[in-house]
CSV table of C-alpha atoms in Angstrom, one decimal:
chain,number,residue,atom,x,y,z
A,1,MET,CA,-12.1,20.3,-0.6
A,2,SER,CA,-10.9,16.8,0.1
A,3,VAL,CA,-13.2,14.4,2.0
A,4,LYS,CA,-11.9,12.7,5.2
A,5,THR,CA,-11.7,9.0,4.6
A,6,TYR,CA,-11.4,6.8,7.8
A,7,ASP,CA,-9.7,3.5,7.9
A,8,TYR,CA,-12.6,1.8,9.6
A,9,LEU,CA,-16.3,2.3,10.4
A,10,ILE,CA,-17.5,0.1,13.3
A,11,VAL,CA,-21.2,-0.6,13.4
A,12,GLY,CA,-22.1,-1.3,17.0
A,13,GLN,CA,-20.3,0.3,20.0
A,14,GLY,CA,-20.9,-2.5,22.5
A,15,LEU,CA,-18.1,-4.4,24.1
A,16,ALA,CA,-16.9,-6.0,20.9
A,17,GLY,CA,-17.0,-2.8,18.9
A,18,THR,CA,-15.3,-0.8,21.6
A,19,LEU,CA,-12.4,-3.3,22.1
A,20,ILE,CA,-11.6,-3.9,18.4
A,21,GLY,CA,-11.8,-0.1,17.8
A,22,TYR,CA,-9.4,0.6,20.7
A,23,ARG,CA,-6.9,-1.9,19.4
A,24,LEU,CA,-7.0,-0.5,15.9
A,25,GLU,CA,-6.6,3.0,17.2
A,26,LYS,CA,-3.6,2.0,19.2
A,27,ALA,CA,-2.1,0.7,16.0
A,28,GLY,CA,-2.5,4.1,14.4
A,29,LYS,CA,-5.7,3.5,12.4
A,30,SER,CA,-8.5,6.1,12.1
A,31,VAL,CA,-11.8,4.7,13.4
A,32,ILE,CA,-15.4,6.0,13.6
A,33,TYR,CA,-18.4,4.4,15.2
A,34,LEU,CA,-22.0,4.1,14.3
A,35,ASP,CA,-24.6,3.0,16.8
A,36,ASP,CA,-28.3,3.4,17.4
A,37,SER,CA,-29.0,4.3,21.0
A,38,ARG,CA,-32.6,3.5,20.6
A,39,GLN,CA,-31.8,-0.2,20.3
A,40,GLY,CA,-31.0,-2.2,23.4
A,41,SER,CA,-27.5,-3.5,24.0
A,42,ALA,CA,-26.5,-6.6,25.9
A,43,SER,CA,-23.2,-4.8,26.9
A,44,GLU,CA,-25.2,-2.3,29.0
A,45,VAL,CA,-27.2,-5.0,30.9
A,46,ALA,CA,-24.6,-7.7,31.3
A,47,ALA,CA,-23.0,-8.4,34.7
A,48,GLY,CA,-19.6,-8.8,33.0
A,49,ILE,CA,-18.7,-11.9,35.0
A,50,ILE,CA,-15.4,-13.6,34.2
A,51,ASN,CA,-15.8,-17.2,35.5
A,52,PRO,CA,-13.1,-19.8,34.8
A,53,ILE,CA,-15.2,-22.7,35.9
A,54,THR,CA,-18.6,-23.2,34.3
A,55,GLY,CA,-21.5,-25.6,33.8
A,56,ARG,CA,-23.1,-28.3,35.8
A,57,LYS,CA,-19.9,-30.5,35.6
A,58,PHE,CA,-17.6,-27.6,36.7
A,59,VAL,CA,-15.4,-27.6,33.6
A,60,LYS,CA,-12.8,-25.0,32.6
A,61,SER,CA,-14.0,-22.4,30.3
A,62,TRP,CA,-12.7,-22.7,26.7
A,63,ARG,CA,-9.1,-21.3,26.4
A,64,ILE,CA,-9.4,-19.7,29.9
A,65,ASP,CA,-5.6,-20.0,30.5
A,66,GLU,CA,-5.1,-17.6,27.5
A,67,LEU,CA,-8.2,-15.5,28.0
A,68,LEU,CA,-7.6,-14.4,31.6
A,69,PRO,CA,-4.2,-12.7,31.4
A,70,VAL,CA,-5.2,-10.9,28.1
A,71,ALA,CA,-8.5,-9.7,29.6
A,72,LYS,CA,-7.0,-8.4,32.8
A,73,GLU,CA,-4.2,-6.6,31.0
A,74,LEU,CA,-6.6,-4.9,28.5
A,75,TYR,CA,-9.2,-3.9,31.1
A,76,LEU,CA,-6.6,-2.4,33.4
A,77,GLU,CA,-5.0,-0.6,30.4
A,78,LEU,CA,-8.4,0.9,29.6
A,79,GLU,CA,-8.9,1.9,33.2
A,80,ALA,CA,-5.7,4.0,33.0
A,81,TYR,CA,-6.5,5.3,29.5
A,82,LEU,CA,-10.0,6.4,30.5
A,83,ASP,CA,-9.3,7.3,34.2
A,84,ALA,CA,-12.1,5.1,35.4
A,85,SER,CA,-12.6,1.7,37.2
A,86,PHE,CA,-14.0,-1.3,35.3
A,87,TRP,CA,-12.1,-4.4,36.6
A,88,PHE,CA,-13.1,-5.8,40.0
A,89,GLY,CA,-11.4,-9.0,41.1
A,90,LEU,CA,-14.0,-10.8,43.1
A,91,PRO,CA,-13.9,-14.5,44.2
A,92,LEU,CA,-16.9,-16.5,43.2
A,93,VAL,CA,-18.6,-18.9,45.6
A,94,ARG,CA,-20.8,-21.6,44.0
A,95,ALA,CA,-23.5,-23.5,45.8
A,96,LEU,CA,-23.1,-27.3,45.6
A,97,GLN,CA,-26.6,-28.7,45.8
A,98,HIS,CA,-26.0,-32.3,46.8
A,99,ARG,CA,-23.3,-34.9,47.5
A,100,GLY,CA,-22.8,-35.6,43.8
A,101,ASP,CA,-21.9,-32.0,43.2
A,102,ALA,CA,-19.5,-32.0,46.1
A,103,ASN,CA,-17.8,-35.2,44.9
A,104,GLU,CA,-17.5,-33.8,41.4
A,105,TRP,CA,-15.9,-30.6,42.7
A,106,LEU,CA,-13.5,-32.6,44.8
A,107,ALA,CA,-12.5,-34.7,41.9
A,108,LYS,CA,-11.9,-31.7,39.7
A,109,SER,CA,-9.8,-30.2,42.5
A,110,GLY,CA,-7.4,-33.1,42.2
A,111,ILE,CA,-6.6,-32.3,38.5
A,112,PRO,CA,-3.5,-30.2,38.2
A,113,ALA,CA,-5.0,-28.0,35.4
A,114,TYR,CA,-7.9,-27.1,37.6
A,115,GLN,CA,-6.0,-26.3,40.8
A,116,PRO,CA,-5.3,-22.6,39.9
A,117,TYR,CA,-9.0,-22.0,39.8
A,118,LEU,CA,-10.7,-24.2,42.5
A,119,ASP,CA,-10.9,-23.6,46.2
A,120,ASP,CA,-12.3,-26.4,48.4
A,121,GLN,CA,-12.8,-24.2,51.4
A,122,PRO,CA,-13.9,-20.8,50.2
A,123,GLU,CA,-14.5,-17.8,52.4
A,124,LEU,CA,-18.3,-17.6,52.6
A,125,GLU,CA,-18.3,-13.9,53.4
A,126,GLN,CA,-21.9,-13.1,54.4
A,127,ILE,CA,-23.5,-15.8,52.2
A,128,GLU,CA,-25.0,-17.8,55.1
A,129,LEU,CA,-26.5,-14.6,56.6
A,130,LEU,CA,-28.2,-13.5,53.4
A,131,THR,CA,-29.2,-16.8,51.8
A,132,LYS,CA,-30.9,-20.0,52.7
A,133,GLY,CA,-27.9,-22.0,52.1
A,134,ALA,CA,-26.9,-25.2,50.2
A,135,PHE,CA,-25.4,-28.6,50.7
A,136,SER,CA,-21.9,-27.2,50.5
A,137,TYR,CA,-19.9,-24.6,48.7
A,138,GLY,CA,-17.0,-24.5,46.2
A,139,GLY,CA,-14.8,-21.4,45.5
A,140,VAL,CA,-13.6,-20.2,42.1
A,141,LYS,CA,-10.4,-18.3,42.1
A,142,GLN,CA,-9.2,-15.8,39.5
A,143,SER,CA,-12.8,-14.8,38.8
A,144,ALA,CA,-13.7,-11.1,38.3
A,145,ARG,CA,-16.4,-8.7,37.3
A,146,VAL,CA,-16.0,-6.2,34.5
A,147,ASP,CA,-18.4,-3.2,34.5
A,148,ILE,CA,-19.0,-3.4,30.8
A,149,GLY,CA,-21.8,-0.8,30.8
A,150,ALA,CA,-19.5,1.8,32.4
A,151,LEU,CA,-16.7,0.9,30.0
A,152,VAL,CA,-18.8,1.3,26.9
A,153,LYS,CA,-20.4,4.5,28.2
A,154,THR,CA,-17.1,6.1,29.2
A,155,TYR,CA,-15.5,5.2,25.9
A,156,ARG,CA,-18.5,6.6,24.0
A,157,GLU,CA,-18.2,9.9,25.9
A,158,GLN,CA,-14.6,10.3,24.7
A,159,LEU,CA,-15.6,9.4,21.1
A,160,LEU,CA,-18.3,12.1,21.3
A,161,THR,CA,-15.8,14.8,22.3
A,162,GLU,CA,-13.7,13.7,19.3
A,163,GLU,CA,-16.7,13.7,17.0
A,164,ARG,CA,-16.1,10.1,16.0
A,165,TYR,CA,-19.4,8.6,17.3
A,166,PHE,CA,-22.6,8.8,15.3
A,167,ASP,CA,-25.9,8.0,16.9
A,168,LEU,CA,-27.6,6.6,13.8
A,169,PRO,CA,-29.3,3.4,12.6
A,170,LEU,CA,-27.7,1.6,9.7
A,171,ASN,CA,-29.9,1.3,6.7
A,172,TYR,CA,-28.2,-1.5,4.8
A,173,GLN,CA,-29.7,-0.3,1.5
A,174,GLN,CA,-28.1,3.1,1.8
A,175,LEU,CA,-24.6,1.7,2.3
A,176,GLU,CA,-22.6,2.4,-0.8
A,177,LEU,CA,-20.0,-0.2,-1.8
A,178,GLY,CA,-18.1,1.4,-4.6
A,179,THR,CA,-15.3,-0.2,-6.4
A,180,ASP,CA,-12.7,1.9,-4.6
A,181,TYR,CA,-14.6,3.4,-1.8
A,182,LEU,CA,-17.2,2.7,1.0
A,183,LYS,CA,-19.7,5.3,2.0
A,184,TYR,CA,-22.6,5.7,4.4
A,185,ARG,CA,-24.4,9.1,4.2
A,186,ASP,CA,-21.5,11.6,4.6
A,187,LEU,CA,-19.1,9.1,6.1
A,188,HIS,CA,-16.2,7.7,4.0
A,189,PHE,CA,-14.1,4.7,5.1
A,190,ARG,CA,-12.0,1.9,3.7
A,191,GLU,CA,-13.3,-1.1,5.7
A,192,LEU,CA,-16.4,-1.8,7.7
A,193,ILE,CA,-16.6,-3.9,10.9
A,194,PHE,CA,-20.1,-5.2,11.9
A,195,SER,CA,-20.4,-5.7,15.7
A,196,GLU,CA,-24.2,-5.6,15.9
A,197,GLY,CA,-24.9,-8.1,18.6
A,198,TRP,CA,-27.9,-10.4,18.2
A,199,GLN,CA,-29.3,-8.1,15.4
A,200,GLY,CA,-26.5,-9.3,13.2
A,201,ARG,CA,-28.9,-12.0,12.0
A,202,PHE,CA,-30.5,-9.2,9.9
A,203,ASN,CA,-27.3,-8.2,8.2
A,204,PRO,CA,-27.6,-9.1,4.5
A,205,TRP,CA,-23.9,-9.9,4.1
A,206,PHE,CA,-23.6,-12.2,7.1
A,207,ASN,CA,-27.1,-13.6,7.6
A,208,HIS,CA,-25.8,-16.9,6.3
A,209,LEU,CA,-24.1,-17.5,9.6
A,210,PRO,CA,-25.9,-19.4,12.3
A,211,HIS,CA,-26.7,-16.4,14.5
A,212,ARG,CA,-28.8,-17.1,17.6
A,213,GLY,CA,-29.8,-15.1,20.6
A,214,LEU,CA,-30.3,-15.8,24.2
A,215,LYS,CA,-32.5,-13.3,26.1
A,216,GLY,CA,-31.8,-12.6,29.7
A,217,GLU,CA,-33.7,-10.7,32.3
A,218,VAL,CA,-32.1,-9.3,35.5
A,219,PHE,CA,-32.8,-7.2,38.5
A,220,LEU,CA,-30.8,-4.5,40.1
A,221,ALA,CA,-31.7,-4.7,43.7
A,222,GLU,CA,-30.8,-3.8,47.3
A,223,ILE,CA,-30.4,-6.6,49.8
A,224,GLU,CA,-30.7,-5.8,53.5
A,225,GLY,CA,-27.7,-6.9,55.5
A,226,PRO,CA,-23.9,-6.8,55.4
A,227,PRO,CA,-22.5,-6.5,51.8
A,228,LEU,CA,-21.0,-9.5,50.1
A,229,GLY,CA,-17.3,-9.3,49.2
A,230,CYS,CA,-17.7,-12.0,46.6
A,231,MET,CA,-20.0,-13.1,43.8
A,232,HIS,CA,-22.3,-16.0,44.6
A,233,LYS,CA,-24.1,-18.5,42.4
A,234,ASN,CA,-27.0,-20.6,43.6
A,235,ARG,CA,-29.3,-20.9,40.6
A,236,LEU,CA,-29.2,-17.1,40.5
A,237,PHE,CA,-26.0,-15.0,40.4
A,238,LEU,CA,-25.7,-12.4,43.1
A,239,VAL,CA,-23.1,-9.9,42.0
A,240,PRO,CA,-22.2,-6.9,44.3
A,241,ARG,CA,-21.8,-3.6,42.6
A,242,PRO,CA,-19.7,-0.6,43.7
A,243,GLN,CA,-23.0,1.3,44.0
A,244,GLY,CA,-23.9,-0.9,47.0
A,245,ASP,CA,-26.6,-2.9,45.3
A,246,TYR,CA,-26.6,-6.2,43.4
A,247,TRP,CA,-26.9,-7.4,39.9
A,248,ILE,CA,-29.3,-10.5,40.2
A,249,GLY,CA,-30.0,-12.9,37.3
A,250,ALA,CA,-30.5,-14.1,34.9
A,251,THR,CA,-33.3,-15.8,33.0
A,252,SER,CA,-32.4,-17.7,29.8
A,253,ASP,CA,-34.8,-17.7,26.9
A,254,ASN,CA,-34.0,-18.6,23.3
A,255,ASP,CA,-37.6,-18.0,22.1
A,256,PHE,CA,-38.2,-14.3,22.2
A,257,ALA,CA,-39.9,-11.6,20.2
A,258,ASP,CA,-37.9,-8.6,21.4
A,259,ASP,CA,-35.3,-7.5,24.0
A,260,LEU,CA,-37.8,-5.9,26.4
A,261,PRO,CA,-38.5,-7.1,30.0
A,262,THR,CA,-41.4,-9.4,30.4
A,263,THR,CA,-43.9,-10.2,33.2
A,264,VAL,CA,-43.0,-13.9,32.9
A,265,GLY,CA,-39.3,-13.1,33.4
A,266,LYS,CA,-40.0,-10.9,36.3
A,267,GLU,CA,-42.2,-13.5,38.0
A,268,TRP,CA,-39.5,-16.2,37.6
A,269,LEU,CA,-36.8,-13.9,39.1
A,270,ILE,CA,-39.1,-13.1,42.1
A,271,ARG,CA,-39.8,-16.8,42.7
A,272,GLU,CA,-36.1,-17.6,42.6
A,273,LEU,CA,-35.2,-14.8,44.9
A,274,GLN,CA,-37.8,-15.8,47.4
A,275,ALA,CA,-36.4,-19.4,47.4
A,276,LEU,CA,-32.8,-18.1,47.9
A,277,ILE,CA,-32.8,-14.9,50.0
A,278,LYS,CA,-33.8,-14.9,53.6
A,279,VAL,CA,-33.6,-11.1,54.2
A,280,PRO,CA,-35.6,-8.2,52.7
A,281,VAL,CA,-34.9,-7.3,49.1
A,282,ARG,CA,-35.9,-4.1,47.2
A,283,ILE,CA,-36.0,-4.3,43.5
A,284,LYS,CA,-34.8,-1.1,41.8
A,285,GLU,CA,-34.8,-2.0,38.1
A,286,HIS,CA,-35.9,-4.9,35.9
A,287,LEU,CA,-33.8,-5.0,32.7
A,288,ALA,CA,-33.5,-7.3,29.7
A,289,ALA,CA,-31.2,-7.8,26.8
A,290,VAL,CA,-30.3,-10.4,24.2
A,291,ARG,CA,-26.9,-12.0,24.2
A,292,PRO,CA,-25.5,-12.7,20.6
A,293,THR,CA,-24.9,-16.5,20.6
A,294,VAL,CA,-23.8,-18.9,17.9
A,295,LYS,CA,-24.8,-22.5,17.2
A,296,ASP,CA,-21.4,-23.9,18.2
A,297,ARG,CA,-20.9,-21.4,21.0
A,298,ARG,CA,-17.8,-19.8,19.5
A,299,PRO,CA,-17.5,-16.2,18.3
A,300,LEU,CA,-17.7,-15.0,14.7
A,301,LEU,CA,-14.6,-13.4,13.2
A,302,GLY,CA,-13.6,-12.8,9.6
A,303,ARG,CA,-14.0,-11.1,6.3
A,304,HIS,CA,-16.9,-11.6,4.0
A,305,PRO,CA,-15.9,-14.2,1.4
A,306,GLU,CA,-16.7,-12.0,-1.6
A,307,ASP,CA,-16.1,-8.4,-0.4
A,308,LYS,CA,-13.1,-8.5,1.9
A,309,ARG,CA,-13.7,-5.0,3.1
A,310,LEU,CA,-16.7,-6.2,5.1
A,311,ILE,CA,-15.8,-7.7,8.4
A,312,ILE,CA,-17.7,-9.3,11.3
A,313,PHE,CA,-16.8,-9.4,15.0
A,314,ASN,CA,-19.8,-10.9,16.8
A,315,GLY,CA,-21.2,-13.8,18.7
A,316,LEU,CA,-19.5,-13.4,22.0
A,317,GLY,CA,-22.5,-14.9,23.8
A,318,THR,CA,-22.7,-15.3,27.6
A,319,LYS,CA,-18.9,-15.0,28.2
A,320,GLY,CA,-18.2,-11.8,26.4
A,321,ALA,CA,-16.3,-10.2,29.2
A,322,SER,CA,-13.7,-12.9,29.1
A,323,LEU,CA,-13.7,-13.6,25.3
A,324,ALA,CA,-13.7,-10.1,23.9
A,325,PRO,CA,-10.1,-9.0,24.8
A,326,LEU,CA,-8.4,-12.0,23.2
A,327,MET,CA,-10.9,-12.2,20.2
A,328,SER,CA,-10.3,-8.5,19.5
A,329,GLN,CA,-6.5,-9.1,19.6
A,330,TRP,CA,-6.8,-11.9,17.1
A,331,LEU,CA,-9.0,-9.8,14.8
A,332,ALA,CA,-6.7,-6.7,15.1
A,333,GLU,CA,-3.6,-8.8,14.3
A,334,HIS,CA,-5.4,-10.2,11.2
A,335,LEU,CA,-6.5,-6.8,10.0
A,336,ILE,CA,-3.2,-5.1,10.6
A,337,ASN,CA,-0.6,-7.8,10.0
A,338,GLY,CA,-2.5,-10.4,8.0
A,339,ARG,CA,-2.2,-13.0,10.8
A,340,ASP,CA,-4.5,-16.0,10.4
A,341,ILE,CA,-7.6,-16.1,12.5
A,342,PRO,CA,-7.8,-19.4,14.4
A,343,ALA,CA,-10.1,-21.8,12.6
A,344,GLU,CA,-12.4,-22.4,15.6
A,345,VAL,CA,-13.7,-18.8,15.5
A,346,HIS,CA,-13.2,-18.0,11.8
A,347,ILE,CA,-16.5,-17.7,9.9
A,348,LYS,CA,-15.0,-20.0,7.2
A,349,ARG,CA,-16.1,-22.9,9.4
A,350,PHE,CA,-19.7,-22.2,8.2
A,351,SER,CA,-18.9,-21.7,4.6
């Protein structure tokens, strides 16, 4: 009896693993997935914010002009494929804390490359009714929220029906790297993609890369009053969800022992909420996860320098919702057609 050999095993079915797997399947490749549900996933906690203008100096996100159309196209395609909703186009209103912020925003608004993304007179929705306000406000156009948790879960449910998802931890020592085969337990495959999130730092083939992690803690909460029709950032992000509640966060901690919620994180979020919100809030859940970050803030794509069958797709960081679609396209084109991976995200930059 012949043994079924798949083209790819993907370790980690978060956003990165899901999107690269989908692209490979579309290209006719056979793909199976290995993930350990007992380990936390940043994809299931993340707000999924796509924000073209970031940072204190209000700069355009890296490659945003390329990222946005690819992201919207892929997420809407997955909505149709899975018969579910993941993409929510929502304007973002940022609090400008002082005149310096307002002047910086105005200056950026005069730059042609920024004009598709900046709004000097945003619609405030119900922001002034719910929050204690700011010096002034700036609007971000073409922003969106992707329900990453729902996307990953819905995709997993389909994989389970097709018996292509295995809820197992990966024991690196039990992975068999034969001369002409790869095997893990009873699974046979030709190539292996690691999309393990922040735990990629423990991978013996790719632990030479500068993996980092940024832990974030968030609340899911109900806010009394009329619902916001936009996302709002004023130290905290307030992100409305279809369920009628809000994603509120996040803390930022690069010195952590695990990916569990902490008392310190909870207390910080409560203080920030009390300083911002002027109506009653009911906290429903306190969640935490670690975002997989990299020293130079760019993703990690590429084949292992010695065993080309081992591949990494990781390090999407805090902007995974916007980065993952284009990065998965680049990696899929490399794996299928041999197209070069751009140097700024190829792991060769750390060789």
